[in-house]
Short mmCIF file of C-alpha atoms and ligand atoms in Angstrom, two decimals:
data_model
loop_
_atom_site.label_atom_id
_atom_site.label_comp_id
_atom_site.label_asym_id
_atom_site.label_seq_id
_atom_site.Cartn_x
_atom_site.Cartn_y
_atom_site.Cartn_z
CA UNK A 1294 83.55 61.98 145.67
CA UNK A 1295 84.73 63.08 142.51
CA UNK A 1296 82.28 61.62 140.34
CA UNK A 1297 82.52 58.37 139.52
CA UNK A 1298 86.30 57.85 139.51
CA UNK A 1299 88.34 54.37 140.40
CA UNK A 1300 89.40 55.70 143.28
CA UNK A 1301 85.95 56.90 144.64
CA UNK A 1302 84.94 53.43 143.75
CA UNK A 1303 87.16 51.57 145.61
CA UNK A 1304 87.01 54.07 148.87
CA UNK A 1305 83.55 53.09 149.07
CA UNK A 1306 83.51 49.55 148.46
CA UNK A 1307 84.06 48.23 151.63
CA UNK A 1308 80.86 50.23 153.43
CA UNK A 1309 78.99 49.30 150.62
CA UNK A 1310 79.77 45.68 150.85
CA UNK A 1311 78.70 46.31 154.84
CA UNK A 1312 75.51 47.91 154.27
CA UNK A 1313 74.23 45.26 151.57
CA UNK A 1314 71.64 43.53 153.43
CA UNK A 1315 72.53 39.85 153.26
CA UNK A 1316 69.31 38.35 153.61
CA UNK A 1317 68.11 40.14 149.99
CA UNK A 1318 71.61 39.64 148.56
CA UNK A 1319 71.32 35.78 149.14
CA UNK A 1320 68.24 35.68 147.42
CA UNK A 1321 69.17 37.66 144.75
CA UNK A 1322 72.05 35.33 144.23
CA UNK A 1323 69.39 32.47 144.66
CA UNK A 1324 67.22 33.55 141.94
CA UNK A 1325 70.40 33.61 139.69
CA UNK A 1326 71.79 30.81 140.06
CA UNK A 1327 68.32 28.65 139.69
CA UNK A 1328 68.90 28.89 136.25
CA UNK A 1329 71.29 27.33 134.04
CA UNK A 1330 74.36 29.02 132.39
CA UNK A 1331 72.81 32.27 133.85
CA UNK A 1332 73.11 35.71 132.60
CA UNK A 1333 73.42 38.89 135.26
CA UNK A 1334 73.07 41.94 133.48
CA UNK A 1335 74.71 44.72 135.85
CA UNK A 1336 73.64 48.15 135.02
CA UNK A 1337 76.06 50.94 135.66
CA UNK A 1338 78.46 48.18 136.55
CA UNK A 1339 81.46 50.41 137.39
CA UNK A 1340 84.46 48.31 138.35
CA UNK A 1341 82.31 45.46 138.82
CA UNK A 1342 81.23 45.37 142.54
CA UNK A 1343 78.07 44.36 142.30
CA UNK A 1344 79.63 40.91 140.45
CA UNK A 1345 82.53 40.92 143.73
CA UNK A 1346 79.67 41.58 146.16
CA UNK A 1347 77.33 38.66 144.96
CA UNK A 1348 80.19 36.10 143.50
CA UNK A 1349 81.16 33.17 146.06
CA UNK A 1350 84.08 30.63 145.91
CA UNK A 1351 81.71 27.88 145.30
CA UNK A 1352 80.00 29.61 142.79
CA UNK A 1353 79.97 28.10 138.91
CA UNK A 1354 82.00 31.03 137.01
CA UNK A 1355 78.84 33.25 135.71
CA UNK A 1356 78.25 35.83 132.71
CA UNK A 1357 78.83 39.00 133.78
CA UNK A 1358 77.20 41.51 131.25
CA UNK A 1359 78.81 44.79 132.56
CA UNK A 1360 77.23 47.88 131.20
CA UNK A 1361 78.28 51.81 132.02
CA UNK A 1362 78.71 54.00 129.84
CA UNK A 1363 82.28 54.81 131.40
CA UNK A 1364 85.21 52.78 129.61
CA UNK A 1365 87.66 53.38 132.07
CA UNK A 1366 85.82 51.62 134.50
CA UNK A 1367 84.88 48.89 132.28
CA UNK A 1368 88.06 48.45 131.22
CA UNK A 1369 88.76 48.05 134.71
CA UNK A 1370 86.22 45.92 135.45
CA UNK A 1371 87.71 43.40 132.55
CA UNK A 1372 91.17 43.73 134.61
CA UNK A 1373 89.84 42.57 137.67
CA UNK A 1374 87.58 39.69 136.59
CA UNK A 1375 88.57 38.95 132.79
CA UNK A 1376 90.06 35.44 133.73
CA UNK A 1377 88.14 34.42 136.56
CA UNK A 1378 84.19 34.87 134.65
CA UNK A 1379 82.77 35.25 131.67
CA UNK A 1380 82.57 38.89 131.13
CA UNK A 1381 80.95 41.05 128.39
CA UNK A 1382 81.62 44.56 128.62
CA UNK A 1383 78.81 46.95 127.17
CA UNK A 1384 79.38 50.60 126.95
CA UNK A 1385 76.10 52.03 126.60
CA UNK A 1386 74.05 55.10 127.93
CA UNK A 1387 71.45 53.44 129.75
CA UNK A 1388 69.53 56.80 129.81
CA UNK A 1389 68.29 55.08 126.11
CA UNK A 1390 66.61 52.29 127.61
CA UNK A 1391 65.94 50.92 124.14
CA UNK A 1392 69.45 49.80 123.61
CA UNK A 1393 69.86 48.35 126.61
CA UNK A 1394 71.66 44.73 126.35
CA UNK A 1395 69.27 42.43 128.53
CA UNK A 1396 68.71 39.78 125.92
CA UNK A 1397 69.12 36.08 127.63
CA UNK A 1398 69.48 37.74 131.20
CA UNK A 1399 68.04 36.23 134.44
CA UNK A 1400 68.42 38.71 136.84
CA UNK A 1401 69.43 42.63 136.24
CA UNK A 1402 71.67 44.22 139.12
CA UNK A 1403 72.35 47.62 139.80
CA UNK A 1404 74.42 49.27 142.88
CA UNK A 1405 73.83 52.91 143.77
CA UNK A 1406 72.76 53.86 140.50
CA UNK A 1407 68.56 54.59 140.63
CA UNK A 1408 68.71 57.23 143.00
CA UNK A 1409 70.44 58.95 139.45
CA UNK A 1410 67.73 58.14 137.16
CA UNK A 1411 63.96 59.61 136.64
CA UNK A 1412 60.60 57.78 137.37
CA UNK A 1413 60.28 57.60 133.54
CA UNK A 1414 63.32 55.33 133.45
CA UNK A 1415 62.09 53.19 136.17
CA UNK A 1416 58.31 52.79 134.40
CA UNK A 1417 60.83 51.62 130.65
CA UNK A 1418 62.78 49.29 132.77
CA UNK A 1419 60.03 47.16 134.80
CA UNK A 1420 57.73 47.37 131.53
CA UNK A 1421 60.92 46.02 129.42
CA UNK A 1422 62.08 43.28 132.28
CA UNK A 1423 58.50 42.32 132.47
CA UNK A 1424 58.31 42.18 128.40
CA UNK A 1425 61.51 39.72 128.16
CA UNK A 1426 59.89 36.37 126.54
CA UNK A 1427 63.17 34.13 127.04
CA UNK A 1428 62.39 33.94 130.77
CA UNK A 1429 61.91 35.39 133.80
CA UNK A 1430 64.20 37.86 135.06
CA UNK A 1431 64.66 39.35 138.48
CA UNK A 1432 65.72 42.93 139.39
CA UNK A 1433 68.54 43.22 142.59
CA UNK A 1434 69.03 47.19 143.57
CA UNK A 1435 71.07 47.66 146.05
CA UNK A 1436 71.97 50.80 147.82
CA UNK A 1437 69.63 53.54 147.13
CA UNK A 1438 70.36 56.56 148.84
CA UNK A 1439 67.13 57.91 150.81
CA UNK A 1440 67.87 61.37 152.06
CA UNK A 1441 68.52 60.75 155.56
CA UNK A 1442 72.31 60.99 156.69
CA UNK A 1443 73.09 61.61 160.55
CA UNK A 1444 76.61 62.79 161.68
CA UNK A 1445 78.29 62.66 165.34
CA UNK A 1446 79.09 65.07 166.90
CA UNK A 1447 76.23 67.47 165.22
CA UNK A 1448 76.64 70.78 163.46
CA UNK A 1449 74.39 73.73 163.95
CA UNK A 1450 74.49 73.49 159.89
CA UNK A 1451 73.76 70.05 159.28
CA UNK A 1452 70.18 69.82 158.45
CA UNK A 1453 70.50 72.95 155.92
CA UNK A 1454 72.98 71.01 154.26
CA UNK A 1455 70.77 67.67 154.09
CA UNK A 1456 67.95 69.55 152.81
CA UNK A 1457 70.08 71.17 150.08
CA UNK A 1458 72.07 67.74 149.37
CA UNK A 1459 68.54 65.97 148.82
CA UNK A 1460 67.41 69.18 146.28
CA UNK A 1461 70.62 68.44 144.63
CA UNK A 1462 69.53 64.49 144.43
CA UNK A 1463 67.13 65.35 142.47
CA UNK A 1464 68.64 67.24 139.54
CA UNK A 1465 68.74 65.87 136.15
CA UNK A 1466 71.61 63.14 136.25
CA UNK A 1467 71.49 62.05 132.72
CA UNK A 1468 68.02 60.35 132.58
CA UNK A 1469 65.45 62.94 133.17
CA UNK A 1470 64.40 64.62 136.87
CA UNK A 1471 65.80 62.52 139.47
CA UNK A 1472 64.94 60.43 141.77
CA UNK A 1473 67.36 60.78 144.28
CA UNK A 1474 65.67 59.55 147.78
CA UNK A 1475 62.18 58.40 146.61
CA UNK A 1476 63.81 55.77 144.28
CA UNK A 1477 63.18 52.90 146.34
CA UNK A 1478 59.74 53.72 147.39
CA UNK A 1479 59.17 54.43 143.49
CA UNK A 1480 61.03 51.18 142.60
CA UNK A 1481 58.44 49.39 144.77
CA UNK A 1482 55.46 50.97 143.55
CA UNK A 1483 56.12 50.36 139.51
CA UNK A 1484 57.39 46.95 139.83
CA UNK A 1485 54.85 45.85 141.84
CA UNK A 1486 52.32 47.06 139.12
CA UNK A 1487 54.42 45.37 136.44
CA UNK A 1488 53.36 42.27 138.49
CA UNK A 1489 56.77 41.97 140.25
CA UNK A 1490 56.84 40.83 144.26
CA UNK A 1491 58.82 43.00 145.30
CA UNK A 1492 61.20 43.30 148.51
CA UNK A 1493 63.21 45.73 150.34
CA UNK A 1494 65.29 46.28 153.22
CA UNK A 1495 67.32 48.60 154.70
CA UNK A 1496 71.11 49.42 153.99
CA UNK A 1497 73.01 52.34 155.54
CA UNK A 1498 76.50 53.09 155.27
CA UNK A 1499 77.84 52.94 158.95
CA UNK A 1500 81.05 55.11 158.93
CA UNK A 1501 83.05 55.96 161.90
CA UNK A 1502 87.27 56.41 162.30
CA UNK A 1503 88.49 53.48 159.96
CA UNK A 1504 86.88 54.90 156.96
CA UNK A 1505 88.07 58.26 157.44
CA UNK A 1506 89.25 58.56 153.89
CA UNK A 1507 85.63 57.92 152.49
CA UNK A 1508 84.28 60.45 154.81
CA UNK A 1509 86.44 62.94 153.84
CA UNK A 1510 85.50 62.62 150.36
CA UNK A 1511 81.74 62.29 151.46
CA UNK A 1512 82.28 65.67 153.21
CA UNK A 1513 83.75 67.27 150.12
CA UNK A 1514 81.23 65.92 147.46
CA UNK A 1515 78.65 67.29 149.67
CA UNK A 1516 80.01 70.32 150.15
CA UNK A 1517 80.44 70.74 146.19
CA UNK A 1518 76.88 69.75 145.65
CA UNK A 1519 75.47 72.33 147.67
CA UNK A 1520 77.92 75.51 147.19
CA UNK A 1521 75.38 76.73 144.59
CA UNK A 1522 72.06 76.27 146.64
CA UNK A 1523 71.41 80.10 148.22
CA UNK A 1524 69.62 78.83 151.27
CA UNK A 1525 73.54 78.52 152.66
CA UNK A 1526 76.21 81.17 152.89
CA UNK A 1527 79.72 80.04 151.79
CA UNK A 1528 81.48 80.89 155.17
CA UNK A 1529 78.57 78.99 156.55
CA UNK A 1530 79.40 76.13 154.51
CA UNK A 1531 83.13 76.70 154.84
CA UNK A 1532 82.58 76.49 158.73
CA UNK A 1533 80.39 73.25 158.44
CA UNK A 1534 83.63 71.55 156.07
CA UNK A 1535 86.24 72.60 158.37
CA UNK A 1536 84.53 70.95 161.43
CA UNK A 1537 83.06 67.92 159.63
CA UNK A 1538 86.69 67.19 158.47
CA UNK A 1539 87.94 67.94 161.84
CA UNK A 1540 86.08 65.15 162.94
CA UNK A 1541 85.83 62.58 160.56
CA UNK A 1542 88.97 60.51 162.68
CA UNK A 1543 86.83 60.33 165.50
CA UNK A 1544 82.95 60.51 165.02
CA UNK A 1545 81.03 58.73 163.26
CA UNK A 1546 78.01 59.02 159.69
CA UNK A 1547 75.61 56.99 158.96
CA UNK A 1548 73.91 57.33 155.33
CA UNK A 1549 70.28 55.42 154.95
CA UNK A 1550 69.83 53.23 151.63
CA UNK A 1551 67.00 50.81 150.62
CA UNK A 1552 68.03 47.68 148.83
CA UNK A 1553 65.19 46.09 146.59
CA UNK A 1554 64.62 43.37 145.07
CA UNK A 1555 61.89 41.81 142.52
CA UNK A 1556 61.23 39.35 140.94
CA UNK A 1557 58.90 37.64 138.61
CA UNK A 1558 55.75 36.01 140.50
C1 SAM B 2855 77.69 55.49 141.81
S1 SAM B 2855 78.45 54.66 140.47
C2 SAM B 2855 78.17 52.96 140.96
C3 SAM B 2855 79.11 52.00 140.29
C4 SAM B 2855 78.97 50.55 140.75
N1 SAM B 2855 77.64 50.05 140.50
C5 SAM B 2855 79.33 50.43 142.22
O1 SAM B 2855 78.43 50.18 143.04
O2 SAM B 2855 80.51 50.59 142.55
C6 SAM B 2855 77.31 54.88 139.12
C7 SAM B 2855 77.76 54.22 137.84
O3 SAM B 2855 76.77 54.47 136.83
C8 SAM B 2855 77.43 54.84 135.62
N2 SAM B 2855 76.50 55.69 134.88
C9 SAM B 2855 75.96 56.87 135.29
N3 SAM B 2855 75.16 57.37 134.33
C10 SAM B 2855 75.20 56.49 133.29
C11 SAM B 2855 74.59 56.44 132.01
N4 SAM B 2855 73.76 57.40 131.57
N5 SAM B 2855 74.85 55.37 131.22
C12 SAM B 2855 75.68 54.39 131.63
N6 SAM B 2855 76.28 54.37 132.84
C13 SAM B 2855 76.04 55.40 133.65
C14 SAM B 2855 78.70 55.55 136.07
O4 SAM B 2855 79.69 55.57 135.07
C15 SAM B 2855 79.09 54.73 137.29
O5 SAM B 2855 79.89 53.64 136.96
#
């Protein structure tokens, strides 16, 4: 989980894609392609799998407005999909909300990126989506982590290390306090007073055996996040890595998201 690499990227693509609930993902895709020659604005766009998870073969080629503030992964991102849509690549930090590129979009997307970002950001975005005078646009927000992860078998150690994962969550990530497993519920709450109606459903990450590789890096992100955090000892934690990766072949972790999605009444 070494930040926001390719190859963390693509390890966790495939449970992602799982865990996007389908029901909110079709209408997200509805709402975008109501309009004509629409523009998705992804935010934090990575390699682009929020455009894989919500393009179709039927689908009329869309504009893909990627922004991150990564160009390696944009770059990336124009690799994959440069001849199959229309893509604009955007490097921007999105933690300055005022240059953000939405101009002409229909619907903004973003894929496990507000659990990062502060309630401040949230309040800029729904006022500014609200504000845009073209048309409409809808917000699709898939995957945001909320603080509840179960492992089998258990570890004696494994609710210390949720509890000191969450406090981690909600560090400063680039835009402010964040916030890390209340984003959802927060999403809801501002967008629905920026006059937004607003749905959400869940969205875990059901792990077992076949993604052993993702786990493995799950288990070592953690572990990095809370080596600092003096409610745990480091042979403690050391203890709590060695059997987690002894048995990420064979059992099984389950991470809870939300996915949300708003649009314009
Ligand atoms: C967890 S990754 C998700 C990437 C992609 N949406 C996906 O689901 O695979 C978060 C993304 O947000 C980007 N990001 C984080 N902070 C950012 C910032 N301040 N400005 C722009 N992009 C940012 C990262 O570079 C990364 O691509």
């Amino acid at each position: 989980m070494s930040g926001f690499s390719i190859d963390w990227l693509n390890l966790r693509e495939a449970a992602d894609r799982r865990a996007r609930d389908k029901s909110l993902k079709d209408q997200a895709i509805q709402w975008l392609v109501a309009a004509e020659n629409p523009v998705a604005v992804d935010l934090g766009a990575g390699t682009g799998s929020t455009l894989r998870a919500l393009t179709s073969p039927e689908q009329q080629p869309l504009t893909w407005r990627l922004v991150d503030n990564d160009t390696t992964l944009l770059d990336e991102a124009q690799r994959r999909h440069g001849e199959t849509h229309r893509i604009e690549s955007c490097k921007a930090d999105l933690a300055v909300l005022t240059s953000l590129p939405l101009q002409g979009a229909r619907l903004v997307t973003a894929s496990a990126l507000f659990d990062l970002v502060s309630e401040n950001f949230l309040d800029s975005l729904a006022t500014a989506l609200q504000a845009q005078s073209q048309q409409p646009v809808g917000l699709y927000a898939a995957l945001n982590y909320d603080g509840t992860t179960h492992w089998t078998p258990q570890h004696p150690l494994d609710d210390v290390v949720l509890t000191a994962f969450n406090q981690d969550q909600r560090t400063d990530k680039g835009f402010g306090p964040a916030l890390g497993p209340d984003s959802a519920a927060v999403m809801e709450r501002l967008f629905t007073q920026a006059g937004f109606r607003v749905y959400t459903a869940s969205s875990p990450w059901v792990l077992d055996g076949a993604d052993q590789a993702m786990v493995s890096e799950l288990i070592t992100g953690i572990a990095a996040a809370v080596a600092e955090n003096p409610d745990i000892e480091a042979s403690a934690l050391e203890d709590w890595v060695q059997f987690r990766q002894a048995n990420a072949a064979t059992g099984t972790c389950s991470v809870g998201h939300t996915d949300v999605l708003a649009l314009p009444v």
